[in-house]
Coordinates of C-alpha atoms in Angstrom, one line a residue:
Chain A
M1409 CA 27.5 118.9 74.3
P1410 CA 30.7 116.9 73.8
S1411 CA 33.5 117.8 76.0
L1412 CA 36.3 118.7 73.9
S1413 CA 39.0 117.5 75.9
S1414 CA 41.5 119.4 73.6
L1415 CA 39.8 122.8 74.6
N1416 CA 40.7 121.8 78.5
I1417 CA 44.6 120.9 77.7
A1418 CA 45.1 123.9 75.9
G1419 CA 43.7 125.8 78.4
S1420 CA 45.9 124.3 81.0
A1421 CA 49.0 125.1 79.0
L1422 CA 47.6 128.8 78.6
T1423 CA 47.7 129.1 82.5
A1424 CA 51.1 127.6 82.9
Q1425 CA 52.6 129.8 80.4
R1426 CA 50.6 132.6 81.9
L1427 CA 52.4 131.7 85.7
R1428 CA 55.8 131.6 83.6
M1429 CA 55.0 135.0 82.5
D1430 CA 54.5 136.1 86.3
V1431 CA 57.7 134.8 87.3
V1432 CA 59.7 136.3 84.3
A1433 CA 58.3 139.8 85.3
S1434 CA 59.1 139.0 88.8
N1435 CA 62.4 138.6 88.5
I1436 CA 62.7 141.4 86.0
A1437 CA 61.2 143.8 88.6
N1438 CA 63.4 142.5 91.4
A1439 CA 66.9 142.6 89.4
E1440 CA 68.5 145.2 91.9
S1441 CA 66.6 143.9 95.3
T1442 CA 69.4 143.4 98.1
R1443 CA 67.2 143.0 100.9
T1444 CA 64.8 140.2 101.1
P1445 CA 62.6 139.5 104.2
Q1446 CA 64.8 136.5 104.8
G1447 CA 67.9 138.5 104.6
G1448 CA 70.2 138.3 101.3
P1449 CA 69.5 139.5 97.8
Y1450 CA 66.2 138.1 95.8
K1451 CA 67.2 135.0 94.5
R1452 CA 66.0 134.2 90.5
E1453 CA 63.1 132.3 90.5
R1454 CA 62.1 129.7 87.4
V1455 CA 59.0 127.6 86.9
I1456 CA 59.2 123.6 86.6
F1457 CA 56.7 122.2 84.6
G1458 CA 55.2 118.7 84.5
P1459 CA 52.2 116.9 82.7
I1460 CA 48.8 116.4 84.3
E1461 CA 48.9 112.7 84.1
A1462 CA 46.3 111.6 81.7
S1463 CA 44.4 108.4 83.0
S1464 CA 45.1 105.7 80.9
Q1465 CA 43.3 105.3 77.6
S1466 CA 41.4 108.5 77.9
F1467 CA 42.3 109.3 74.3
L1468 CA 40.8 106.2 73.3
A1469 CA 37.9 106.2 75.3
G1470 CA 35.6 108.8 73.3
P1471 CA 33.5 111.7 74.4
G1472 CA 32.1 109.4 77.3
A1473 CA 34.9 109.5 79.5
E1474 CA 35.3 111.6 82.4
A1475 CA 38.4 110.9 83.2
N1476 CA 41.3 113.5 83.4
A1477 CA 42.5 114.3 79.5
G1478 CA 45.8 115.7 80.8
G1479 CA 47.6 119.1 80.2
I1480 CA 50.3 120.8 81.7
E1481 CA 50.6 122.0 85.4
V1482 CA 53.1 124.2 87.4
R1483 CA 54.9 121.5 89.5
A1484 CA 57.2 123.9 91.5
I1485 CA 58.5 127.5 91.5
V1486 CA 62.3 127.0 92.7
Q1487 CA 64.9 129.3 93.2
D1488 CA 68.1 129.0 91.4
Q1489 CA 71.1 128.3 93.3
V1490 CA 73.6 130.5 91.4
P1491 CA 75.8 132.7 93.7
P1492 CA 74.7 136.4 93.8
R1493 CA 76.8 138.7 91.8
L1494 CA 79.2 140.4 94.3
I1495 CA 79.6 144.8 93.6
H1496 CA 82.1 146.7 95.9
D1497 CA 80.4 149.2 97.1
P1498 CA 81.2 150.2 100.6
N1499 CA 79.2 153.1 101.1
H1500 CA 75.6 150.9 100.5
P1501 CA 73.7 150.0 103.9
D1502 CA 73.4 146.6 102.4
A1503 CA 77.3 146.0 102.4
D1504 CA 79.1 143.4 104.2
E1505 CA 82.2 143.7 106.4
E1506 CA 84.4 143.6 103.2
G1507 CA 82.6 146.3 101.6
Y1508 CA 80.7 143.8 98.9
V1509 CA 77.1 144.2 98.1
A1510 CA 75.4 141.0 97.1
Y1511 CA 72.8 141.9 93.8
P1512 CA 70.6 139.1 92.9
N1513 CA 72.0 136.8 89.9
I1514 CA 69.4 137.8 87.3
D1515 CA 70.3 138.4 83.5
L1516 CA 68.0 140.5 81.8
V1517 CA 68.8 138.4 78.3
T1518 CA 67.9 135.5 79.7
E1519 CA 64.5 136.8 81.2
M1520 CA 63.7 138.4 77.7
T1521 CA 64.5 135.0 76.1
D1522 CA 62.5 133.1 78.5
M1523 CA 59.6 135.5 77.8
L1524 CA 59.8 135.4 74.1
S1525 CA 59.2 131.6 74.3
A1526 CA 56.7 131.9 77.2
S1527 CA 54.9 134.1 74.7
R1528 CA 55.4 131.6 71.6
A1529 CA 54.2 128.7 73.7
Y1530 CA 51.3 130.8 74.6
E1531 CA 50.4 131.9 70.9
A1532 CA 51.0 128.3 69.9
S1533 CA 47.9 127.1 72.8
I1534 CA 45.6 129.3 71.2
T1535 CA 46.1 128.3 67.8
V1536 CA 45.2 124.7 69.2
I1537 CA 41.8 126.1 70.6
N1538 CA 41.1 128.2 67.3
V1539 CA 41.4 125.0 65.3
T1540 CA 39.6 122.8 67.7
K1541 CA 36.8 125.4 67.9
N1542 CA 36.8 125.3 63.7
M1543 CA 36.7 121.5 63.4
A1544 CA 33.7 121.7 66.2
Q1545 CA 32.2 124.1 63.8
R1546 CA 32.6 122.0 60.5
A1547 CA 31.0 119.2 62.4
I1548 CA 28.0 121.1 63.6
D1549 CA 27.5 122.5 59.8
I1550 CA 27.1 119.0 58.6
G1551 CA 23.8 119.2 59.8
R1552 CA 23.2 122.6 58.3
I1553 CA 21.4 123.0 54.9
Chain B
M1069 CA -36.3 91.2 89.0
D1070 CA -32.6 91.0 89.3
I1071 CA -30.8 93.7 88.5
Q1072 CA -27.6 92.8 87.5
P1073 CA -24.6 95.5 88.0
L1074 CA -23.1 96.4 85.0
L1075 CA -19.9 96.5 85.6
T1076 CA -19.3 92.5 86.6
G1077 CA -15.7 92.2 87.3
K1078 CA -14.5 94.0 84.4
P1079 CA -11.7 96.0 84.7
P1080 CA -12.8 99.8 84.2
I1081 CA -11.6 101.4 80.8
S1082 CA -8.9 103.9 82.7
A1083 CA -6.9 101.0 84.3
G1084 CA -5.5 98.9 80.7
P1085 CA -2.4 99.8 79.1
K1086 CA -2.2 103.3 78.1
V1087 CA -1.4 104.4 74.1
G1088 CA 1.0 106.9 76.0
D1089 CA 2.8 103.9 78.0
A1090 CA 4.2 102.0 75.1
V1091 CA 5.1 105.6 73.4
G1092 CA 6.9 106.6 76.5
K1093 CA 8.6 103.4 76.7
S1094 CA 10.2 103.4 73.0
D1095 CA 10.7 107.2 73.5
G1096 CA 12.3 107.0 77.2
G1097 CA 15.8 106.4 75.9
F1098 CA 15.6 109.1 72.9
G1099 CA 13.6 111.7 75.5
K1100 CA 16.3 111.0 78.4
A1101 CA 18.9 111.8 76.1
L1102 CA 17.1 115.0 74.8
G1103 CA 16.8 116.2 78.7
E1104 CA 20.4 115.3 79.4
A1105 CA 21.2 117.6 76.7
I1106 CA 19.3 120.5 77.2
D1107 CA 20.8 120.1 81.1
S1108 CA 24.4 120.2 80.1
L1109 CA 23.4 123.3 77.9
D1110 CA 21.7 125.1 80.3
R1111 CA 24.9 124.0 82.9
L1112 CA 27.3 125.3 80.6
Q1113 CA 25.3 128.9 79.6
R1114 CA 25.1 129.1 83.3
E1115 CA 28.9 128.4 83.9
A1116 CA 30.0 131.1 80.9
D1117 CA 27.6 133.5 82.8
V1118 CA 29.1 132.9 86.5
Q1119 CA 32.8 133.4 85.3
S1120 CA 32.0 136.8 82.7
A1121 CA 30.5 138.3 85.9
Q1122 CA 33.6 137.3 88.0
L1123 CA 35.9 139.0 85.2
A1124 CA 33.6 142.1 85.3
A1125 CA 33.8 142.3 89.1
G1126 CA 37.6 142.0 89.1
D1127 CA 37.7 138.4 90.5
P1128 CA 41.1 136.4 90.0
V1129 CA 39.7 134.0 87.3
E1130 CA 41.9 133.4 84.4
L1131 CA 41.1 135.5 81.5
H1132 CA 41.1 132.5 78.9
E1133 CA 38.8 130.1 80.9
V1134 CA 36.0 132.6 80.7
M1135 CA 36.7 132.5 76.7
L1136 CA 36.6 128.6 76.7
A1137 CA 33.7 128.9 78.9
Q1138 CA 32.0 131.1 76.6
D1139 CA 32.8 129.0 73.7
Q1140 CA 31.8 125.8 74.6
A1141 CA 28.3 127.6 75.5
S1142 CA 28.2 129.0 72.1
L1143 CA 29.3 125.8 70.6
S1144 CA 26.7 123.4 72.5
L1145 CA 23.8 126.2 71.6
Q1146 CA 24.4 125.9 68.4
L1147 CA 24.4 122.2 68.4
A1148 CA 21.0 122.3 70.1
I1149 CA 19.8 124.8 67.6
Q1150 CA 20.6 122.1 64.9
V1151 CA 19.2 119.3 66.7
R1152 CA 16.0 121.0 66.7
N1153 CA 16.2 121.8 63.3
K1154 CA 16.7 118.2 62.3
L1155 CA 13.8 117.3 64.3
V1156 CA 11.3 119.9 63.2
E1157 CA 12.1 119.0 59.5
A1158 CA 11.6 115.3 60.3
Y1159 CA 8.4 116.0 62.1
Q1160 CA 7.5 118.0 58.8
D1161 CA 8.1 115.6 56.5
V1162 CA 5.8 113.1 58.3
M1163 CA 2.9 115.3 58.5
R1164 CA 3.6 116.3 54.7
M1165 CA 2.8 112.3 53.9
Q1166 CA -0.8 112.0 52.2
V1167 CA -3.3 109.5 53.9

């Protein structure tokens, strides 16, 4: 069975975009979280993508190569360092001495845009998978009467 | 009267080079390749089954990984079927030859 490396590369992209969706969902769900176990409000998270290093000439080596064909992976999930929003509410249990409550620095519009972008990237990788499958199918059909 | 033994140093018939050996050597490459192809087909089918079972059991397995494994198993099965068809066709062509 020829190992179709495009399938594995696209599969890694699907995993990465799904993780990005998880982070976006977590950000949207925690938009009003003022109390984290570490103290302070929830900090917006974002994913950092990086390529999986394809071993040299893996594209030229043909189907016999067992080497890593490349792809994408999530390198890190980092917290945004933008300062939190301060809302003046002295009666809130989490208010500091001046009566300000620190809310997470999450903008719903930004999260929605990120979500849309993740969804489009997911669909693009699915298209890659479908086209690759079609190509393999056509190749097998060469032998069919 | 001297009764000479029948087999005087001639090697027994069974110890000569067999016809099967020659055929095996010339077909060794192809037979090995066929065996490996069937092994990899079996491995892909089993992997697809395992991942489907994990998904059904609720294990944290990626949905697209399951679908990709099933796709690869199905493609490799179709390839194996086509190879078998070609082999059978070639055999039938040879058998059809007039002696």
